[in-house]
Amino acid sequence: MIPELGHFAIALATVIALAQGIVSIWGAHRGDARFIAAAPALALSQALAVLFAFLALVWSGIVSDFSVINVAEYSSARTPLLYKITGTWGNHEGSILLWCLILSVCGAAVAGFGRNLPSALRARVIGVLGLVACGFLLFTLTASDPLGRIWPPPSEGQGVNPLLQDPGLAFHPPILYCGYVGFAVAFAFAVASLLEGRVDAAWGRWVRPWTLGAWCLLTGGIALGSWWSYYELGWGGYWFWDPVENASLLPWLTGTALLHSAIVVEKREALKIWSVLLAITTFSLSLAGTFMVRSGLLNSVHAFANDPTRGIFILVLLGLVIGGSLLLFAWRAPVLQPAGLFAPLSREGALVLNNILLCSIMAVVLAGTMYPPFVQLIFDQQISVGPPFFISTVVPLAAPLMAAMGLGPVLSWKRAAVAPALLRLWWAALASLIVVLVGFYGRLGWAAVGFGAALWMVLSALAEIAERSQLFRLPIGTAWARLRGLPRASYGAAVAHAGLGVAVAGMVGMTLASHSIILMHPGDTTKVGRYDWHLVSLTDGRGSDFTSRIATVAVTNARSGAPVATLRPARRTFPLQQQTTTDVSIKTNGFRDLYVALGDERDGGIVLRINVNPLAPWIWLGALIMAFGGGLSLSDRRLRIGAPVRFVRRQRTTAVKVAAE
């Protein structure tokens, strides 16, 4: 009964979403107060209906209702409770329903938290979100039903994909999807602004918090997926330029550019066309990523479910959303004339340069990701584009980007001079240069330049705060008062920039990793890095739905012989799914990881993959700092409601003057 009610809830949500789109946009166009007032209620109703359907699917998984096809194919009675719940979105149908839920919650959030918006603009935004949601709900209802029945039901399900039975990947998809779908709000604001034919400073202030929230979630989702790849797949790396990894990176790059463009719109009412186009592009890339993964166009260890026939439906939906928004942009963009001017050498100019470089990196990654499937489609040839291509093309673009990130925040708005800005950063540049020289002296090669660039980003972020507070130039009491008075958004931006520097340092450190793949027998010892690795024993273990082979590896200092760590990597075999996974063992001290994974057994021994990864934890620490910086900025009250309040006050003042006249 519950699955049928959930199915009915999806159908109801589809109708509500269609009404939400038509009523809201038509009401705003006609200025009908009744239709405009109905928009928030429709958005909330749609969210409640989709939430009920999603909970019905979760409940079916918890009680192991194998008459539901989704549960029969992706769960089992022996699956732990956590993975019965998270397994609902570890497949095609459930993940699309999760997408619909997050999208409907975004519409409800605009309805609930957008009360300071002009009523017509809010109605248009809600209407655009309703139309997008209607398309995905219709797809769920007709081609990707997560609550379809099977009869007779099997006595046992096929079980959750063993790779998904991990806390990291259990929560990775929802966080990543929140980031993906969160950009739908910025997209809706962009389309609404095109319909109105107006983008002003208030628009930039309204878009920024929604974009920032989505950016933080997408940053966290990418980092969590990277961490899962690092410790679960057992290949010793954190990023392989996998097509699905790239699909999540693309909207992150343009979303970062959108954040910076919105700042210029707010400050100078310039870059309006840039901002609107970036908002459309970012959400379009999120949709394209979904199509590429779910259609079977891209093959990846991350693509757990795909269906080419369903991909046609997504492709049509993609064409309607992207094509329609771009046609509207081509028609209405000429009216979005910039109101503010600025010199090329200014903070605005630095932000424009950053955006150009970010979009260039996006174009390179997109080309490298899509080139193999297009070659296969057109020429029927199998080719691959691997890390060497991406590294050789992205790094030359990332280098000036990092330089501009440090210099841009200390430049003046509208017009700036280079010499004063460089004087403010001389100590950061000197420290970075010293690191580079020391690195070359220590024979680190080009990694020395990477460490210097990472330090430059961290110190220049500190220099921005020091400059704004006049630290070391005013009495300490006065400087402290200025520090306390700085808005949280300023601190958040500096923290996010510094976090990227920390992450870059971790990435550069990983290029210096020591590694070995070696066949060892119990009692054997090998040296990797500055450590001796001794295989003590091989034992068997058993879990709730798997058996395991466990190795005990003692790690000691190669010089002193002092014990450093005892690692216990394992290989798990899941009989129900007939699949084997790797359980990596990692010992970290915050500055390096001792990493060991098990391979195949042969000749009475076992293959060990051993890595010593310098600064590896800094990759995810840096991502955490970046997300924290974004959250700190988002907590700034002026960022969230400052412009809307000023806009409403301005409207009220104008109304009072008109009434008085």
XYZ file of C-alpha atoms in Angstrom:
661
model
C 0.000 0.000 0.000
C 2.768 2.446 0.907
C 4.544 2.111 -2.485
C 1.235 2.843 -4.247
C 0.750 5.940 -2.098
C 4.300 6.986 -2.923
C 3.625 6.494 -6.618
C 0.466 8.589 -6.314
C 2.494 11.274 -4.508
C 4.903 11.453 -7.481
C 1.971 11.882 -9.877
C 0.472 14.559 -7.618
C 3.819 16.353 -7.365
C 4.102 16.343 -11.170
C 0.748 18.077 -11.542
C 1.568 20.560 -8.774
C 4.958 21.336 -10.341
C 3.308 22.024 -13.703
C 0.755 24.290 -12.044
C 3.567 25.950 -10.076
C 5.421 26.771 -13.285
C 2.445 28.030 -15.272
C 0.565 29.884 -12.529
C 3.658 31.578 -11.095
C 5.157 32.802 -14.365
C 1.819 33.799 -15.882
C 0.781 35.584 -12.711
C 4.047 37.537 -12.602
C 3.709 38.416 -16.280
C 0.142 39.645 -15.861
C 0.728 41.204 -12.467
C -2.083 39.098 -10.986
C -1.674 39.255 -7.196
C -3.713 36.074 -6.637
C -1.530 33.943 -8.889
C 1.632 35.493 -7.473
C 0.469 34.733 -3.928
C -0.253 31.111 -4.901
C 3.354 30.446 -5.997
C 4.873 29.806 -2.511
C 2.000 27.507 -1.509
C 2.412 25.443 -4.668
C 6.168 25.143 -4.092
C 5.642 23.939 -0.518
C 2.943 21.482 -1.626
C 5.194 20.010 -4.279
C 8.030 19.556 -1.754
C 5.730 17.750 0.679
C 4.454 15.406 -2.030
C 7.938 14.491 -3.229
C 9.115 14.060 0.366
C 6.295 11.587 0.990
C 7.256 9.599 -2.110
C 10.901 9.521 -1.086
C 10.047 8.394 2.455
C 7.853 5.663 0.974
C 10.862 4.368 -0.947
C 13.074 4.546 2.148
C 10.436 2.695 4.194
C 10.221 -0.032 1.559
C 13.983 -0.476 1.829
C 13.978 -0.568 5.631
C 11.282 -3.283 5.834
C 12.837 -5.212 2.890
C 9.692 -5.096 0.767
C 11.009 -7.141 -2.149
C 7.790 -6.652 -4.091
C 9.276 -3.230 -4.950
C 11.664 -3.744 -7.886
C 14.089 -1.131 -6.571
C 14.399 -2.900 -3.208
C 14.642 -6.364 -4.777
C 17.473 -5.301 -7.082
C 19.476 -3.094 -4.718
C 18.914 -4.387 -1.180
C 18.675 -7.582 0.840
C 17.503 -8.732 4.247
C 21.125 -9.127 5.397
C 22.131 -5.598 4.409
C 22.898 -3.371 7.437
C 20.178 -0.826 8.218
C 22.303 2.177 7.239
C 22.873 0.785 3.746
C 19.238 -0.238 3.378
C 18.461 3.461 3.740
C 21.328 4.869 1.697
C 20.909 2.142 -0.917
C 17.687 3.850 -1.992
C 19.748 6.489 -3.790
C 22.580 4.145 -4.819
C 20.786 3.316 -8.069
C 19.310 5.078 -11.057
C 15.675 5.345 -9.980
C 16.355 6.303 -6.386
C 19.002 8.858 -7.295
C 16.636 10.629 -9.711
C 13.939 10.738 -7.025
C 16.524 12.208 -4.645
C 17.327 14.813 -7.319
C 13.589 15.672 -7.524
C 13.380 15.942 -3.735
C 16.297 18.349 -3.482
C 14.949 20.409 -6.382
C 11.535 20.672 -4.741
C 13.150 21.628 -1.430
C 15.017 24.401 -3.258
C 11.700 25.757 -4.514
C 10.234 25.560 -1.026
C 13.323 27.328 0.364
C 12.873 30.215 -2.061
C 9.221 30.375 -1.014
C 10.099 30.356 2.671
C 13.268 32.440 2.771
C 12.605 34.748 -0.175
C 9.983 36.919 1.488
C 12.199 39.982 1.083
C 12.285 39.473 -2.674
C 9.937 41.471 -4.894
C 6.828 39.323 -5.180
C 6.912 39.140 -8.991
C 10.569 38.103 -9.059
C 9.998 35.452 -6.404
C 7.041 34.101 -8.387
C 9.126 33.872 -11.550
C 11.964 32.093 -9.723
C 9.521 29.629 -8.170
C 7.876 29.142 -11.548
C 11.137 28.299 -13.321
C 12.016 25.809 -10.577
C 8.552 24.307 -10.939
C 8.961 23.756 -14.678
C 12.363 22.111 -14.223
C 10.962 19.925 -11.436
C 7.995 18.971 -13.612
C 10.350 17.619 -16.261
C 12.277 15.459 -13.803
C 9.131 14.268 -12.040
C 7.594 13.321 -15.373
C 10.770 11.378 -16.139
C 10.512 9.644 -12.772
C 6.850 8.847 -13.305
C 7.138 7.446 -16.819
C 10.657 6.125 -17.386
C 12.356 5.780 -14.011
C 9.739 4.591 -11.525
C 11.469 3.869 -8.180
C 8.335 2.296 -6.657
C 7.372 -0.156 -9.387
C 6.173 -3.580 -8.249
C 7.340 -7.101 -9.156
C 5.261 -10.253 -8.775
C 5.877 -12.760 -7.424
C 8.377 -11.059 -5.132
C 11.710 -12.844 -4.596
C 12.484 -14.265 -1.199
C 15.783 -12.350 -1.086
C 17.092 -9.247 -2.794
C 20.265 -8.947 -4.845
C 21.889 -6.692 -2.251
C 23.527 -3.285 -2.257
C 26.572 -2.810 -4.455
C 29.483 -3.621 -2.101
C 31.325 -0.470 -3.147
C 28.374 1.521 -1.810
C 28.468 -0.167 1.583
C 30.681 2.520 3.021
C 29.789 5.603 5.093
C 31.767 7.889 2.794
C 29.866 6.978 -0.331
C 26.600 6.605 1.558
C 26.550 10.367 2.184
C 28.546 11.477 -0.844
C 25.640 11.413 -3.369
C 23.171 13.483 -1.282
C 25.762 16.174 -0.559
C 26.925 16.216 -4.177
C 23.336 16.373 -5.441
C 22.566 19.246 -3.071
C 25.430 21.101 -4.714
C 24.320 20.151 -8.231
C 20.664 21.017 -7.715
C 21.400 24.036 -5.538
C 22.647 25.823 -8.643
C 19.112 25.485 -10.011
C 18.176 28.465 -7.834
C 20.845 30.645 -9.461
C 19.636 29.350 -12.829
C 16.061 30.286 -11.930
C 17.166 33.775 -10.888
C 18.985 34.146 -14.210
C 15.944 33.096 -16.253
C 13.680 35.288 -14.120
C 15.966 38.260 -14.709
C 15.859 37.619 -18.454
C 12.068 37.480 -18.344
C 12.006 40.783 -16.440
C 14.799 42.293 -18.504
C 16.585 43.639 -15.445
C 19.712 42.755 -13.502
C 20.931 45.168 -10.839
C 23.020 45.252 -7.669
C 20.191 43.753 -5.644
C 20.019 40.808 -8.061
C 23.708 40.125 -7.465
C 23.138 40.175 -3.705
C 20.154 37.826 -3.973
C 21.970 35.301 -6.137
C 25.157 35.137 -4.070
C 23.856 33.297 -0.972
C 22.115 30.612 -3.019
C 25.169 30.168 -5.210
C 27.463 30.148 -2.197
C 25.399 27.505 -0.424
C 25.420 25.266 -3.500
C 29.147 25.843 -3.956
C 29.899 24.813 -0.366
C 27.868 21.629 -0.731
C 29.412 20.770 -4.073
C 32.890 21.357 -2.634
C 32.078 19.018 0.248
C 30.560 16.429 -2.071
C 33.557 16.385 -4.407
C 35.958 16.156 -1.461
C 33.983 13.294 0.097
C 33.960 11.410 -3.201
C 37.685 11.970 -3.598
C 38.293 10.674 -0.061
C 36.173 7.600 -0.792
C 38.204 6.912 -3.943
C 41.393 7.244 -1.928
C 40.599 4.796 0.839
C 38.086 2.452 -0.795
C 39.271 1.713 -4.330
C 42.795 0.862 -3.229
C 44.741 2.377 -6.122
C 46.554 4.859 -3.918
C 45.305 8.114 -5.482
C 42.612 10.684 -4.804
C 41.744 11.868 -8.332
C 42.114 9.987 -11.583
C 40.469 12.475 -13.948
C 37.712 9.914 -14.253
C 34.855 11.115 -16.527
C 32.363 11.132 -13.653
C 34.823 12.964 -11.418
C 35.209 15.530 -14.176
C 31.430 15.822 -14.486
C 31.309 17.126 -10.903
C 34.331 19.391 -11.368
C 32.855 21.254 -14.345
C 29.956 22.984 -12.516
C 32.274 23.661 -9.583
C 34.575 25.682 -11.833
C 31.808 27.756 -13.402
C 30.036 28.059 -10.047
C 33.209 29.549 -8.591
C 33.309 32.004 -11.495
C 29.646 32.867 -10.881
C 30.376 33.711 -7.250
C 33.026 36.212 -8.316
C 30.882 37.696 -11.092
C 27.977 38.238 -8.699
C 30.309 40.302 -6.503
C 31.020 42.659 -9.411
C 27.308 42.885 -10.245
C 26.629 43.871 -6.655
C 29.505 46.356 -6.371
C 29.493 47.961 -9.824
C 26.427 46.635 -11.684
C 28.855 45.321 -14.278
C 29.374 41.805 -15.695
C 25.609 41.300 -15.844
C 25.725 39.227 -19.008
C 28.684 37.246 -17.610
C 26.751 36.441 -14.432
C 23.526 35.417 -16.138
C 25.379 33.234 -18.650
C 27.465 31.628 -15.900
C 24.325 30.830 -13.908
C 22.799 29.129 -16.942
C 26.056 27.342 -17.773
C 26.613 26.056 -14.241
C 23.203 24.424 -13.925
C 23.435 23.188 -17.510
C 26.690 21.422 -16.643
C 24.996 19.885 -13.609
C 22.243 18.548 -15.860
C 24.775 17.430 -18.462
C 26.706 15.549 -15.796
C 23.539 13.694 -14.847
C 22.881 12.816 -18.485
C 26.449 11.630 -19.121
C 26.455 9.402 -16.027
C 22.929 8.041 -16.227
C 22.740 7.541 -19.995
C 25.702 5.195 -20.193
C 27.623 7.681 -22.347
C 30.466 7.693 -19.806
C 31.786 4.499 -18.272
C 33.239 4.802 -14.797
C 33.626 2.966 -11.542
C 31.356 5.690 -10.150
C 28.564 5.071 -12.674
C 26.694 2.425 -10.711
C 23.519 2.567 -12.764
C 22.836 3.628 -16.308
C 20.311 2.981 -19.040
C 20.833 4.350 -22.573
C 17.080 4.314 -23.331
C 16.366 6.521 -20.341
C 19.246 8.706 -21.435
C 17.177 9.775 -24.463
C 14.512 11.204 -22.145
C 17.165 13.042 -20.133
C 18.730 14.297 -23.366
C 15.386 15.751 -24.494
C 14.889 17.353 -21.083
C 18.427 18.657 -21.239
C 17.772 20.187 -24.650
C 14.600 21.896 -23.461
C 16.160 23.362 -20.316
C 19.524 24.376 -21.776
C 18.301 25.220 -25.253
C 15.317 27.198 -23.997
C 17.370 29.194 -21.504
C 20.071 29.965 -24.078
C 17.473 31.113 -26.622
C 15.964 33.364 -23.976
C 19.449 34.651 -23.185
C 20.143 35.407 -26.855
C 16.871 37.314 -27.074
C 17.032 39.285 -23.838
C 20.745 39.696 -23.085
C 21.102 42.942 -25.112
C 18.899 44.764 -22.581
C 21.307 43.865 -19.759
C 23.654 46.733 -20.357
C 26.381 47.288 -17.726
C 25.880 50.380 -15.572
C 29.332 50.502 -13.969
C 32.724 50.986 -15.599
C 36.124 49.942 -14.293
C 39.712 49.930 -15.466
C 41.309 46.665 -16.571
C 43.773 47.022 -13.695
C 41.389 46.864 -10.738
C 39.808 44.340 -8.439
C 36.994 43.915 -10.954
C 39.590 43.295 -13.660
C 41.256 40.628 -11.516
C 37.887 38.941 -10.991
C 37.293 38.974 -14.746
C 40.718 37.383 -15.294
C 39.912 34.724 -12.709
C 36.648 33.968 -14.469
C 38.327 33.698 -17.860
C 40.888 31.259 -16.475
C 38.263 29.220 -14.611
C 36.127 28.951 -17.728
C 39.193 28.046 -19.790
C 39.988 25.202 -17.385
C 36.364 24.103 -17.619
C 36.568 24.065 -21.430
C 39.770 22.000 -21.373
C 38.341 19.455 -18.930
C 35.086 19.260 -20.870
C 36.940 18.686 -24.144
C 39.121 15.962 -22.640
C 36.105 14.262 -21.067
C 33.839 14.321 -24.106
C 36.413 13.670 -26.837
C 36.599 9.841 -26.383
C 32.829 9.201 -26.573
C 32.500 11.475 -29.605
C 35.359 9.691 -31.383
C 33.702 6.380 -30.633
C 30.340 7.682 -31.861
C 31.675 9.188 -35.097
C 34.652 6.978 -35.992
C 33.823 3.842 -33.960
C 37.277 3.908 -32.339
C 38.112 3.328 -28.689
C 40.499 5.936 -27.263
C 41.182 7.242 -23.784
C 42.266 10.608 -22.438
C 44.161 10.192 -19.185
C 45.818 12.255 -16.453
C 48.846 13.349 -18.562
C 46.582 15.335 -20.891
C 44.655 17.022 -18.096
C 47.733 17.816 -16.038
C 49.637 19.261 -19.002
C 46.706 21.490 -20.012
C 45.196 22.483 -16.655
C 48.378 23.360 -14.756
C 49.460 26.162 -17.174
C 46.027 27.751 -16.701
C 45.958 27.177 -12.937
C 49.317 28.911 -12.385
C 48.196 32.440 -13.411
C 44.887 31.789 -11.662
C 46.674 31.252 -8.350
C 48.790 34.351 -8.919
C 45.714 36.467 -9.607
C 43.936 35.024 -6.555
C 46.617 36.465 -4.312
C 46.914 39.834 -6.027
C 43.259 40.535 -6.806
C 41.864 41.018 -3.266
C 44.423 43.738 -2.394
C 43.694 45.766 -5.539
C 41.392 48.757 -5.282
C 37.923 48.741 -6.757
C 37.351 50.495 -10.098
C 40.971 51.588 -10.635
C 44.204 50.361 -9.046
C 47.979 50.635 -9.287
C 50.305 47.652 -9.317
C 53.109 49.066 -7.153
C 51.036 49.714 -3.981
C 49.442 46.268 -4.266
C 52.818 44.565 -4.599
C 54.128 46.481 -1.586
C 51.294 45.054 0.475
C 52.284 41.542 -0.575
C 56.076 41.775 -0.579
C 56.472 39.605 2.499
C 54.133 36.901 1.108
C 56.046 36.925 -2.188
C 59.399 36.753 -0.375
C 58.312 33.817 1.795
C 56.997 31.965 -1.264
C 60.228 32.588 -3.157
C 62.267 31.248 -0.231
C 60.156 28.070 -0.233
C 60.719 27.634 -3.965
C 64.498 28.076 -3.630
C 64.704 25.719 -0.651
C 62.621 23.190 -2.582
C 64.908 23.310 -5.597
C 67.914 23.004 -3.299
C 66.272 19.924 -1.774
C 65.813 18.468 -5.270
C 62.045 18.608 -5.210
C 61.924 19.771 -8.824
C 58.768 21.481 -10.004
C 57.053 20.467 -6.768
C 58.977 23.332 -5.176
C 57.087 25.781 -7.380
C 53.818 24.156 -6.339
C 54.636 24.529 -2.649
C 55.572 28.159 -3.257
C 52.251 28.780 -5.009
C 50.340 27.128 -2.179
C 52.097 29.294 0.421
C 51.447 32.372 -1.729
C 47.691 31.721 -1.661
C 47.645 31.224 2.104
C 49.788 34.258 2.935
C 48.063 36.559 0.443
C 44.727 35.649 2.033
C 46.178 36.684 5.417
C 47.600 39.822 3.810
C 44.133 40.848 2.654
C 42.798 40.731 6.217
C 45.886 42.512 7.527
C 45.483 45.251 4.905
C 41.813 45.804 5.636
C 42.483 46.109 9.364
C 45.638 48.216 8.861
C 47.485 45.742 11.066
C 51.062 46.831 11.935
C 50.254 50.341 10.676
C 47.808 51.432 13.347
C 47.981 51.019 17.112
C 47.198 47.468 18.112
C 43.971 48.474 19.850
C 42.692 50.298 16.785
C 43.732 47.478 14.471
C 42.020 44.940 16.730
C 38.828 46.990 16.671
C 38.962 47.071 12.870
C 39.517 43.311 12.798
C 36.459 42.761 14.958
C 34.446 45.062 12.731
C 35.242 43.301 9.475
C 32.235 41.486 7.981
C 32.209 37.721 8.192
C 31.997 37.599 4.402
C 35.507 39.098 4.219
C 36.873 36.513 6.640
C 35.040 33.767 4.754
C 36.591 34.721 1.419
C 40.074 34.817 2.934
C 39.554 31.438 4.641
C 38.304 29.861 1.397
C 41.321 31.163 -0.548
C 43.675 29.894 2.158
C 41.895 26.530 2.107
C 42.585 26.204 -1.594
C 46.259 26.876 -0.854
C 46.277 24.083 1.749
C 44.616 21.697 -0.725
C 47.153 22.595 -3.428
C 49.985 21.858 -0.995
C 48.471 18.415 -0.402
C 48.134 17.760 -4.124
C 51.733 18.774 -4.733
C 52.866 16.590 -1.826
C 51.159 13.583 -3.430
C 53.409 13.970 -6.486
C 56.347 13.104 -4.188
C 54.775 9.854 -2.960
C 56.854 6.683 -2.641
C 55.043 3.564 -3.789
C 55.582 -0.090 -4.527
C 53.496 -3.047 -5.708
C 55.129 -6.235 -4.502
C 54.309 -9.904 -3.891
C 55.049 -10.782 -0.243
C 54.773 -13.900 1.899
C 54.228 -13.911 5.666
C 57.561 -13.042 7.245
C 58.816 -10.982 4.269
C 60.028 -7.378 4.650
C 60.384 -4.621 2.074
C 61.465 -1.000 2.218
C 59.320 1.822 0.848
C 60.196 5.420 1.624
C 61.911 5.682 4.995
C 60.059 2.689 6.395
C 60.360 -1.096 6.533
C 57.122 -2.967 5.848
C 56.905 -6.455 7.408
C 54.065 -8.810 6.491
C 53.312 -10.529 9.798
C 50.369 -12.773 8.895
C 47.356 -13.488 6.704
C 44.078 -14.378 8.432
C 40.404 -14.871 7.546
C 37.437 -12.882 8.839
C 33.685 -12.678 8.403
C 31.128 -9.854 8.356
C 27.352 -9.660 8.169
C 27.242 -10.358 4.429
C 30.867 -10.890 3.426
C 34.020 -12.874 4.116
C 37.414 -11.221 4.266
C 41.118 -11.905 3.942
C 43.119 -9.745 6.361
C 46.825 -8.981 6.361
C 48.759 -7.672 9.354
C 51.618 -5.380 8.323
C 54.097 -3.962 10.838
C 55.763 -0.689 9.811
C 59.040 0.381 11.415
C 61.523 3.190 10.894
C 64.157 1.973 8.436
C 67.007 3.680 10.321
C 66.195 3.204 13.992
C 63.929 0.176 13.772
C 61.399 1.904 16.022
C 57.789 0.727 15.497
C 55.649 3.242 13.622
C 52.315 1.558 12.958
C 50.491 -1.722 12.525
C 48.221 -1.799 9.492
C 45.498 -4.332 8.705
C 44.329 -4.073 5.085
C 41.730 -6.550 3.848
C 39.897 -7.842 0.807
C 36.188 -8.474 1.232
C 34.232 -11.010 -0.824
C 30.448 -10.631 -1.082
C 28.960 -14.015 -2.120
C 25.513 -12.616 -2.924
C 26.840 -10.086 -5.425
C 29.867 -12.220 -6.370
C 32.091 -9.191 -5.968
C 35.336 -8.418 -4.139
C 36.257 -5.034 -2.667
C 39.389 -3.575 -1.085
C 39.544 -2.370 2.513
C 42.583 -0.094 2.643
C 44.473 0.501 5.886
C 45.845 4.021 6.439
C 47.894 5.464 9.279
C 48.277 9.230 9.239
C 50.020 11.793 11.408
C 48.561 14.763 9.560
C 51.682 15.283 7.430
C 51.908 11.927 5.651
C 49.876 8.784 5.144
C 51.179 5.227 5.427
C 48.911 3.416 3.001
C 48.627 -0.276 2.172
C 46.072 -2.210 0.112
C 45.778 -5.905 -0.706
C 45.857 -7.377 -4.200
C 45.469 -10.946 -5.415
C 46.889 -13.997 -3.653
C 49.344 -16.137 -5.565
C 51.997 -18.752 -4.783
C 51.159 -18.699 -1.067
C 51.729 -14.949 -0.849
C 49.739 -11.801 -1.535
C 50.278 -8.646 -3.585
C 50.600 -5.478 -1.511
C 50.239 -1.936 -2.827
C 52.307 0.227 -0.460
C 52.334 4.023 -0.536
C 53.929 6.733 1.566
C 51.908 9.846 0.655
C 53.349 13.154 1.944
C 50.783 15.804 2.926
C 47.880 13.705 1.604
C 45.528 14.700 4.489
C 45.955 18.343 3.506
C 43.908 17.756 0.344
C 40.739 17.092 2.315
C 41.668 19.481 5.100
C 41.949 22.228 2.487
C 38.561 21.305 1.006
C 37.045 21.392 4.496
C 38.568 24.829 5.097
C 37.186 26.047 1.763
C 33.687 24.848 2.600
C 33.979 26.366 6.083
C 35.014 29.687 4.537
C 31.972 29.600 2.290
C 29.755 28.812 5.256
C 31.323 31.661 7.229
C 30.500 34.054 4.403
C 26.985 32.654 4.206
C 26.471 33.368 7.912
C 27.011 37.088 7.277
C 23.611 38.676 7.716
C 24.440 41.423 5.240
C 25.142 38.823 2.564
C 21.873 37.001 3.132
C 19.352 39.796 3.540
C 21.130 43.134 3.145
C 20.200 43.926 -0.436
C 16.610 42.643 -0.255
C 15.982 44.743 2.862
C 17.428 47.818 1.176
C 15.333 47.111 -1.924
C 12.115 46.758 0.095
C 12.885 49.926 2.032
C 13.531 51.771 -1.214
C 10.205 50.529 -2.577
C 8.376 51.638 0.557
C 10.021 55.054 0.478
C 9.019 55.513 -3.158
C 5.445 54.462 -2.395
C 5.215 56.948 0.480
C 6.481 59.787 -1.745
C 3.976 58.919 -4.464
C 1.152 58.814 -1.919
C 2.213 62.158 -0.475
C 2.184 63.766 -3.898
